[in-house]
Amino acid sequence: MSTPCYLAVDLGAASGRVIAGHVENGQVTLEELHRFPNGAVNVAGTLRWDVLALWNEIQHGLTIAAEKFGKDIVSVGVDTWGVDYVLLGQGDELLGLPYHYRDARTDNIMDVALSHVPRHKIFEQTGLQFLPFNTLFQLVAMRHAQPRILDAAERLLLMPDFFHWLLSGSQVIEFTNATTTQCLDPNTGTWADDLLRKFEIPTNIFPEIVPTGTKLGTLRGEVAHKTGLGRINVVAPATHDTGAAIAAIPTQHTGQPNWAYISSGTWSLMGVEVPEAIVSHRALELNVTNEGGIDGTYRLLKNIAGLWLVQESLRAFAQQGKSLDYEQLQNLARDAQPFRSLLDPDDSAFLAPDDMPTAIAAYCSGTGQPEPETEGQIVRCALESLALKYRMVLGWLEELTGVTTEVIHIVGGGTQNALLCQFAANACRRPVVAGPVEATALGNVLIQARTDGAVGSLSDIRKVVARSVELKHYQPDNVDAWDEAYRRYHDLLAIPRR
């Protein structure tokens, strides 16, 4: 008897993949079929996404899937990062290559927006943290710099929804990614039209919001023919990659805020699972966000810069002719002096620097600390600072929910950085459970399987993951030294104690 196969198209900021998932006997297995590069493309001084090249790669991966699994394939679904979007004009014409969230057009745009609508009014209607690259601010930037393009738009699709349109013709936005835009009202589950009108953003371009797991239709005829897949279903998983990853955390406490998660990769998304959005004044002060999950849950979380600092440092080392891999960097960092210099990973200096090690050295020098001089010192500075930021954010989450966190689950590529996982346990004084690495793809596949009737609730999805993956456990160690480092870190960031 054949095993049903579900195809996950998982697009990250650095690479994309087409993955086959099989669900059988209460377990799930994954097989990577095609991997391809992704990243910002410099176009006349702007940063863009080459969505046409990505679409070619996706079709190639789907062709490989058809050749290997044929009629066992049930459906396909796409997940990507949040906030970025594609505009379609008359006759569904693509209105230019979409902007990358690190493009400079949003520099200082929050100041412009907040001079027009107060911060608390935006937060009351969206519940989202304030980041300059949120969809709302990208649209404000377009209204100011390129109003004719915005006026010509007839449809806005977020990145995964754009690829679902290419696959099936659907023009909708899935709920979890809609909640990343700062254009959605979490109290009503609908677009914040009143807020959008205040910024002269046309509300008619925003499509219907559909629930996670919605069947969007079948493959377009030409795509079905080209790939050999036939008219399989196109299903919207949790299209925001973090939403998919959190769905695949093997916790036994679904819907309760007594455990925290870190979706660790280029970004670290740290949060707790709550039954409804928290939009209190204190939540606004702490600049946390409320993003939608599945089965009526919300992700109360904070975006932290994540392993971006290490990735960009590695790139800079390579440009200097130093051939190092991530494992070598971990070993160098492990041997470096502890707590020599610390930084705020979310400082604007690290958003898109030309040279990350130089930016790190300048930050340390500017705050009266020794400049990191070696590769090990640079990476240790980044990893220790990330772990200490986790502790700070954990305290905020516990304050907002009134619930003590018992354990931290880390999922995603960052689980392969054992040093960071141990640092997180030490800094936060909490046990850490690391895994699965492939949380996003697992969540994507299992949500499709649930739509197909092969899996039940969110809790059931997590039980399948727990039976299918190997987890690593880290216990807090050397906590007194980390407590002292945290006091120093707290003062460095100049955040008032409460």
mmCIF file of C-alpha atoms in Angstrom, residues 51-186:
data_model
loop_
_atom_site.group_PDB
_atom_site.id
_atom_site.type_symbol
_atom_site.label_atom_id
_atom_site.label_comp_id
_atom_site.label_asym_id
_atom_site.label_seq_id
_atom_site.Cartn_x
_atom_site.Cartn_y
_atom_site.Cartn_z
ATOM 1 C CA VAL A 51 10.724 35.730 -7.394
ATOM 2 C CA LEU A 52 10.894 34.573 -11.012
ATOM 3 C CA ALA A 53 14.106 32.644 -10.373
ATOM 4 C CA LEU A 54 12.543 31.187 -7.225
ATOM 5 C CA TRP A 55 9.494 30.103 -9.220
ATOM 6 C CA ASN A 56 11.709 28.298 -11.727
ATOM 7 C CA GLU A 57 13.489 26.483 -8.899
ATOM 8 C CA ILE A 58 10.193 25.518 -7.263
ATOM 9 C CA GLN A 59 8.909 24.023 -10.510
ATOM 10 C CA HIS A 60 12.159 22.091 -10.898
ATOM 11 C CA GLY A 61 11.757 20.672 -7.404
ATOM 12 C CA LEU A 62 8.162 19.717 -8.077
ATOM 13 C CA THR A 63 9.254 17.919 -11.248
ATOM 14 C CA ILE A 64 11.738 15.878 -9.222
ATOM 15 C CA ALA A 65 8.943 15.059 -6.758
ATOM 16 C CA ALA A 66 6.625 13.883 -9.534
ATOM 17 C CA GLU A 67 9.311 11.633 -10.985
ATOM 18 C CA LYS A 68 10.019 10.055 -7.607
ATOM 19 C CA PHE A 69 6.592 9.788 -5.930
ATOM 20 C CA GLY A 70 4.061 10.099 -8.747
ATOM 21 C CA LYS A 71 0.465 9.443 -7.758
ATOM 22 C CA ASP A 72 1.311 9.155 -4.049
ATOM 23 C CA ILE A 73 1.535 12.968 -3.916
ATOM 24 C CA VAL A 74 -1.567 14.480 -2.314
ATOM 25 C CA SER A 75 -0.826 18.188 -2.064
ATOM 26 C CA VAL A 76 1.728 20.986 -2.004
ATOM 27 C CA GLY A 77 2.000 24.037 0.250
ATOM 28 C CA VAL A 78 4.401 26.984 0.567
ATOM 29 C CA ASP A 79 5.836 28.721 3.621
ATOM 30 C CA THR A 80 8.188 31.720 3.652
ATOM 31 C CA TRP A 81 9.362 34.572 5.846
ATOM 32 C CA GLY A 82 6.811 37.249 6.731
ATOM 33 C CA VAL A 83 6.127 40.919 5.863
ATOM 34 C CA ASP A 84 7.317 41.098 2.232
ATOM 35 C CA TYR A 85 4.763 41.275 -0.553
ATOM 36 C CA VAL A 86 4.112 41.272 -4.290
ATOM 37 C CA LEU A 87 1.798 43.715 -6.026
ATOM 38 C CA LEU A 88 -0.322 42.681 -8.994
ATOM 39 C CA GLY A 89 -1.867 45.232 -11.320
ATOM 40 C CA GLN A 90 -4.449 45.129 -14.072
ATOM 41 C CA GLY A 91 -4.695 41.704 -15.664
ATOM 42 C CA ASP A 92 -2.594 40.246 -12.815
ATOM 43 C CA GLU A 93 0.509 41.946 -14.139
ATOM 44 C CA LEU A 94 3.475 41.796 -11.750
ATOM 45 C CA LEU A 95 4.295 45.366 -10.676
ATOM 46 C CA GLY A 96 8.048 45.032 -10.379
ATOM 47 C CA LEU A 97 10.288 42.763 -8.341
ATOM 48 C CA PRO A 98 9.242 42.815 -4.661
ATOM 49 C CA TYR A 99 11.415 44.647 -2.184
ATOM 50 C CA HIS A 100 13.580 42.851 0.373
ATOM 51 C CA TYR A 101 12.760 43.724 3.977
ATOM 52 C CA ARG A 102 16.331 44.972 4.495
ATOM 53 C CA ASP A 103 16.038 47.543 1.709
ATOM 54 C CA ALA A 104 16.888 51.076 2.832
ATOM 55 C CA ARG A 105 13.557 52.572 1.704
ATOM 56 C CA THR A 106 12.152 52.039 5.206
ATOM 57 C CA ASP A 107 15.000 53.854 6.962
ATOM 58 C CA ASN A 108 13.358 56.432 9.271
ATOM 59 C CA ILE A 109 9.913 55.620 7.854
ATOM 60 C CA MET A 110 8.535 54.769 11.302
ATOM 61 C CA ASP A 111 9.194 58.354 12.399
ATOM 62 C CA VAL A 112 7.169 59.569 9.431
ATOM 63 C CA ALA A 113 4.320 57.161 10.167
ATOM 64 C CA LEU A 114 4.230 57.839 13.911
ATOM 65 C CA SER A 115 4.082 61.579 13.330
ATOM 66 C CA HIS A 116 0.825 60.883 11.512
ATOM 67 C CA VAL A 117 -0.732 58.205 13.737
ATOM 68 C CA PRO A 118 0.390 57.720 17.358
ATOM 69 C CA ARG A 119 2.173 54.508 18.291
ATOM 70 C CA HIS A 120 -0.482 53.406 20.777
ATOM 71 C CA LYS A 121 -3.235 53.796 18.198
ATOM 72 C CA ILE A 122 -1.404 51.536 15.756
ATOM 73 C CA PHE A 123 -0.738 48.942 18.456
ATOM 74 C CA GLU A 124 -4.355 48.927 19.641
ATOM 75 C CA GLN A 125 -5.487 48.034 16.138
ATOM 76 C CA THR A 126 -2.721 45.568 15.203
ATOM 77 C CA GLY A 127 -1.036 44.173 18.336
ATOM 78 C CA LEU A 128 2.271 44.005 16.484
ATOM 79 C CA GLN A 129 5.738 45.079 17.518
ATOM 80 C CA PHE A 130 7.215 48.082 15.746
ATOM 81 C CA LEU A 131 9.837 47.115 13.197
ATOM 82 C CA PRO A 132 10.672 49.369 10.236
ATOM 83 C CA PHE A 133 10.267 46.557 7.730
ATOM 84 C CA ASN A 134 6.744 45.532 8.745
ATOM 85 C CA THR A 135 4.402 45.473 5.761
ATOM 86 C CA LEU A 136 2.565 48.528 7.046
ATOM 87 C CA PHE A 137 5.707 50.650 7.031
ATOM 88 C CA GLN A 138 6.840 49.273 3.685
ATOM 89 C CA LEU A 139 3.511 50.421 2.263
ATOM 90 C CA VAL A 140 3.843 53.824 3.916
ATOM 91 C CA ALA A 141 7.276 54.112 2.292
ATOM 92 C CA MET A 142 5.763 53.230 -1.082
ATOM 93 C CA ARG A 143 2.964 55.755 -0.609
ATOM 94 C CA HIS A 144 5.581 58.464 -0.094
ATOM 95 C CA ALA A 145 8.145 57.436 -2.727
ATOM 96 C CA GLN A 146 6.191 55.506 -5.388
ATOM 97 C CA PRO A 147 2.522 56.452 -5.093
ATOM 98 C CA ARG A 148 1.722 55.660 -8.735
ATOM 99 C CA ILE A 149 2.777 52.044 -8.325
ATOM 100 C CA LEU A 150 0.613 51.676 -5.241
ATOM 101 C CA ASP A 151 -2.328 53.317 -6.986
ATOM 102 C CA ALA A 152 -1.936 50.922 -9.924
ATOM 103 C CA ALA A 153 -2.074 47.864 -7.666
ATOM 104 C CA GLU A 154 -5.185 45.717 -7.670
ATOM 105 C CA ARG A 155 -3.950 42.970 -5.371
ATOM 106 C CA LEU A 156 -1.362 42.551 -2.609
ATOM 107 C CA LEU A 157 -0.120 39.039 -1.948
ATOM 108 C CA LEU A 158 2.416 38.088 0.694
ATOM 109 C CA MET A 159 5.300 35.967 -0.535
ATOM 110 C CA PRO A 160 3.850 32.473 0.082
ATOM 111 C CA ASP A 161 0.448 33.561 -1.190
ATOM 112 C CA PHE A 162 2.087 34.836 -4.374
ATOM 113 C CA PHE A 163 3.553 31.392 -5.014
ATOM 114 C CA HIS A 164 0.213 29.776 -4.187
ATOM 115 C CA TRP A 165 -1.273 32.048 -6.859
ATOM 116 C CA LEU A 166 1.322 30.839 -9.342
ATOM 117 C CA LEU A 167 0.493 27.249 -8.361
ATOM 118 C CA SER A 168 -3.306 27.415 -8.269
ATOM 119 C CA GLY A 169 -4.587 30.843 -9.261
ATOM 120 C CA SER A 170 -5.850 31.618 -5.735
ATOM 121 C CA GLN A 171 -5.625 35.221 -4.530
ATOM 122 C CA VAL A 172 -5.995 35.000 -0.768
ATOM 123 C CA ILE A 173 -3.741 35.451 2.264
ATOM 124 C CA GLU A 174 -3.390 32.747 4.910
ATOM 125 C CA PHE A 175 -4.034 33.833 8.496
ATOM 126 C CA THR A 176 -0.656 33.270 10.181
ATOM 127 C CA ASN A 177 1.217 35.386 7.649
ATOM 128 C CA ALA A 178 -1.492 38.045 7.570
ATOM 129 C CA THR A 179 -0.781 38.621 11.255
ATOM 130 C CA THR A 180 2.845 39.605 10.494
ATOM 131 C CA THR A 181 1.867 42.631 8.412
ATOM 132 C CA GLN A 182 0.778 45.159 11.069
ATOM 133 C CA CYS A 183 -2.247 45.629 8.826
ATOM 134 C CA LEU A 184 -4.514 43.112 10.603
ATOM 135 C CA ASP A 185 -6.722 43.717 13.642
ATOM 136 C CA PRO A 186 -6.269 40.733 16.006
#
